[in-house]
Coordinates of C-alpha atoms in Angstrom, one line a residue:
Chain M
D5 CA -4.5 16.2 18.6
V6 CA -1.6 13.9 19.2
K7 CA 0.6 13.5 16.2
V8 CA 3.1 10.8 15.6
T9 CA 5.0 11.4 12.4
Q10 CA 7.1 8.8 10.5
S11 CA 9.5 10.3 8.1
S12 CA 8.8 8.1 5.1
R13 CA 5.6 6.3 4.0
Y14 CA 7.4 4.1 1.5
L15 CA 11.1 3.2 1.4
V16 CA 13.0 0.9 -0.9
K17 CA 16.5 -0.2 0.1
R18 CA 19.1 -2.8 -0.9
T19 CA 20.2 -5.9 1.0
G20 CA 23.1 -5.0 3.3
E21 CA 22.3 -1.3 3.5
K22 CA 22.0 0.4 6.9
V23 CA 18.5 1.8 7.1
F24 CA 17.1 4.4 9.4
L25 CA 13.4 4.9 10.2
E26 CA 12.6 8.0 12.0
C27 CA 9.6 8.8 14.3
V28 CA 8.7 12.1 16.0
Q29 CA 5.8 12.7 18.4
D30 CA 4.5 16.1 19.6
M31 CA 2.7 15.2 22.8
D32 CA 5.6 15.0 25.3
H33 CA 5.1 11.2 25.7
E34 CA 7.7 9.4 27.6
N35 CA 7.1 6.0 25.9
M36 CA 7.8 5.3 22.3
F37 CA 7.5 2.0 20.5
W38 CA 8.5 0.4 17.2
Y39 CA 6.3 -2.4 15.9
R40 CA 6.5 -4.6 12.8
Q41 CA 3.2 -5.5 11.1
D42 CA 3.0 -8.6 8.9
P43 CA -0.1 -10.2 7.4
G44 CA -1.4 -12.9 9.7
L45 CA 1.0 -12.0 12.5
G46 CA -0.5 -8.7 13.7
L47 CA 1.8 -6.2 15.4
R48 CA 5.0 -7.4 17.0
L49 CA 7.0 -5.2 19.3
I50 CA 10.6 -4.7 18.2
Y51 CA 11.8 -2.2 20.8
F52 CA 10.4 0.1 23.4
S53 CA 11.8 3.2 25.1
Y54 CA 10.5 4.8 28.2
D55 CA 13.0 7.7 28.5
V56 CA 15.8 9.4 26.6
K57 CA 18.7 7.0 26.0
M58 CA 16.7 4.1 27.6
K59 CA 15.5 1.1 25.6
E60 CA 14.1 -2.3 26.1
K61 CA 13.9 -5.2 23.7
G62 CA 10.6 -6.3 22.5
D63 CA 9.6 -9.7 21.1
I64 CA 11.6 -9.5 17.9
P65 CA 14.7 -7.3 18.4
E66 CA 17.1 -9.4 16.3
G67 CA 18.6 -7.4 13.4
Y68 CA 17.4 -4.1 14.7
S69 CA 18.7 -1.4 17.0
V70 CA 17.2 1.9 18.2
S71 CA 18.3 5.4 19.2
R72 CA 16.5 7.9 21.5
E73 CA 18.6 11.0 21.9
K74 CA 15.7 13.4 22.4
K75 CA 12.4 12.8 24.0
E76 CA 10.3 13.4 20.9
R77 CA 12.3 11.3 18.5
F78 CA 12.8 7.5 18.3
S79 CA 14.8 6.0 15.5
L80 CA 14.8 2.3 14.3
I81 CA 18.0 1.1 12.7
L82 CA 18.4 -1.9 10.5
E83 CA 22.1 -2.5 10.8
S84 CA 22.4 -4.6 7.6
A85 CA 19.1 -4.9 5.9
S86 CA 17.9 -8.3 4.7
T87 CA 14.9 -9.3 2.6
N88 CA 13.1 -10.8 5.5
Q89 CA 12.9 -7.3 7.0
T90 CA 10.5 -6.2 4.2
S91 CA 7.5 -5.2 6.2
M92 CA 5.3 -2.4 7.5
Y93 CA 6.8 -0.6 10.4
L94 CA 4.7 1.4 12.9
C95 CA 5.8 3.8 15.5
A96 CA 3.7 4.6 18.6
S97 CA 3.9 6.7 21.7
S98 CA 2.1 7.0 25.1
F99 CA 2.5 8.4 28.6
L100 CA 4.6 6.6 31.1
G101 CA 2.7 4.3 33.4
A102 CA -0.7 5.2 31.9
T103 CA -1.7 1.7 30.9
D104 CA -5.3 2.8 30.6
Q105 CA -4.4 5.3 28.0
P106 CA -4.1 4.4 24.3
Q107 CA -1.0 4.3 22.3
H108 CA -1.0 6.8 19.4
F109 CA 0.3 5.5 16.1
G110 CA 2.0 7.0 13.1
D111 CA 0.8 6.1 9.6
G112 CA 3.6 3.6 9.1
T113 CA 6.6 3.1 6.8
R114 CA 6.3 0.4 4.2
L115 CA 9.8 -0.9 3.8
S116 CA 11.0 -3.0 0.9
I117 CA 14.4 -4.6 0.9
L118 CA 15.5 -5.8 -2.5
Chain L
A10 CA 2.7 -14.3 29.3
Q11 CA -0.5 -12.8 28.1
S12 CA -1.9 -13.5 24.7
V13 CA -4.8 -12.3 22.5
T14 CA -6.6 -14.5 20.0
Q15 CA -8.6 -13.2 17.1
L16 CA -10.1 -16.3 15.6
D17 CA -11.3 -14.8 12.3
S18 CA -8.6 -13.4 10.0
Q19 CA -11.3 -12.2 7.5
V20 CA -14.9 -11.4 7.9
P21 CA -16.9 -10.6 4.7
V22 CA -20.3 -9.0 5.2
F23 CA -22.9 -7.2 3.2
E24 CA -23.7 -3.5 3.9
E25 CA -26.3 -3.0 6.6
A26 CA -25.8 -6.5 8.0
P27 CA -24.7 -7.0 11.6
V28 CA -21.2 -8.1 12.4
E29 CA -19.2 -9.6 15.3
L30 CA -15.5 -9.7 15.5
R31 CA -14.2 -12.1 18.1
C32 CA -11.4 -11.5 20.6
N33 CA -10.3 -13.7 23.5
Y34 CA -7.5 -13.0 25.9
S35 CA -5.5 -15.3 28.2
S36 CA -5.1 -13.4 31.4
S37 CA -7.3 -14.1 34.5
V38 CA -6.1 -11.0 36.3
S39 CA -7.5 -7.5 35.8
V40 CA -6.7 -6.1 32.4
Y41 CA -7.5 -3.2 30.2
L42 CA -8.8 -4.1 26.8
F43 CA -8.7 -2.1 23.5
W44 CA -10.0 -2.3 20.0
Y45 CA -8.0 -0.5 17.4
V46 CA -9.0 0.1 13.7
Q47 CA -6.6 0.5 10.8
Y48 CA -8.0 1.9 7.6
P49 CA -6.1 1.3 4.3
N50 CA -2.7 2.9 4.2
Q51 CA -3.0 4.4 7.7
G52 CA -1.8 3.7 11.2
L53 CA -3.9 2.3 14.0
Q54 CA -6.6 4.4 15.7
L55 CA -8.3 3.7 19.0
L56 CA -11.9 2.5 18.5
L57 CA -12.9 1.8 22.1
K58 CA -11.5 0.6 25.4
Y59 CA -12.6 -1.2 28.5
L60 CA -11.0 -0.1 31.8
S61 CA -13.6 -0.9 34.5
G62 CA -17.2 -0.4 35.3
S63 CA -19.9 -1.2 32.8
T64 CA -19.0 -4.2 30.7
L65 CA -20.5 -2.7 27.5
V66 CA -18.5 0.0 25.9
E67 CA -19.4 2.0 22.8
S68 CA -17.6 4.0 20.2
I69 CA -18.8 7.1 18.4
N70 CA -19.4 5.4 15.1
G71 CA -21.8 2.7 16.3
F72 CA -19.4 -0.1 17.4
E73 CA -19.7 -1.7 20.8
A74 CA -17.8 -4.3 22.7
E75 CA -18.7 -6.4 25.7
F76 CA -16.2 -7.4 28.3
N77 CA -17.0 -10.9 29.6
K78 CA -14.6 -11.9 32.4
S79 CA -15.8 -15.5 32.8
Q80 CA -15.2 -16.2 29.1
T81 CA -12.2 -13.9 28.9
S82 CA -13.7 -12.3 25.8
F83 CA -14.0 -8.8 24.4
H84 CA -16.0 -9.2 21.1
L85 CA -16.7 -6.2 18.9
R86 CA -20.1 -5.8 17.4
K87 CA -22.0 -3.4 15.1
P88 CA -25.7 -3.9 14.3
S89 CA -25.5 -2.4 10.8
V90 CA -22.2 -2.0 9.0
H91 CA -21.3 0.6 6.3
I92 CA -18.9 0.4 3.4
S93 CA -16.7 2.8 5.2
D94 CA -16.2 0.3 8.0
T95 CA -14.0 -1.8 5.7
A96 CA -10.7 -1.9 7.6
E97 CA -8.5 -4.2 9.8
Y98 CA -9.5 -4.4 13.4
F99 CA -7.0 -5.3 16.2
C100 CA -7.9 -6.4 19.7
A101 CA -5.2 -5.6 22.4
V102 CA -4.7 -6.3 26.1
S103 CA -2.6 -4.3 28.5
D104 CA 0.7 -5.7 29.4
P105 CA 1.6 -3.6 32.4
P106 CA 3.2 -1.3 33.0
D107 CA 3.2 0.2 29.6
K108 CA 2.9 -2.2 26.8
L109 CA 0.1 -3.8 24.8
I110 CA -0.3 -7.3 23.4
F111 CA -2.0 -7.3 20.0
G112 CA -4.0 -10.0 18.3
T113 CA -3.3 -10.9 14.7
G114 CA -6.1 -8.8 13.4
T115 CA -9.4 -9.3 11.6
R116 CA -10.0 -7.8 8.1
L117 CA -13.6 -6.7 7.8
Q118 CA -14.7 -6.4 4.2
V119 CA -18.1 -4.8 3.6
F120 CA -19.7 -5.4 0.3
P121 CA -22.5 -3.3 -1.3

């Protein structure tokens, strides 16, 4: 079974802090994704990576950056956390070019910025 | 750009009643379509997918969805729901080569 593991289920941080959300997958997937989930807005893509050190902006990249130093690990970074970044963050992975294959999701990190 | 519309944000239903969750997408070209389910405090899991062939696709837990190209719809149905079906359901369309576009989700609440 594919496993996508997000390092924290719940996280509370303060405004202005630098926040790291970590995601690891064990299926040798090339693609990794970070989404933000908010009520009434569904899932919105923040960043996408199709290879080590490669990244592509999604629909809402402002205020975020990402790092992919190893194939299995994809980190989301909030450079200076703000209260409007309080949300559920979901990581996903999939094979490159396999549009007919599903993305596999982690259980999410519920982040609160105070 | 492609888009996905889930018209119903919440669907309350009694146990053993039928349910339909509606999904419409914008593209007129060939697409792949997916339904994902999110149980409380969990990530998304694939429920079923349409790639090609038969327009009716089924999941292992009794859900089915019908691809209708002329109406650009992919509605999800179940003839008799169970309490355990309470979850949020997301429709998604492929955004080649590797991305998905998700709808805003429908929260299905099943009451005893």
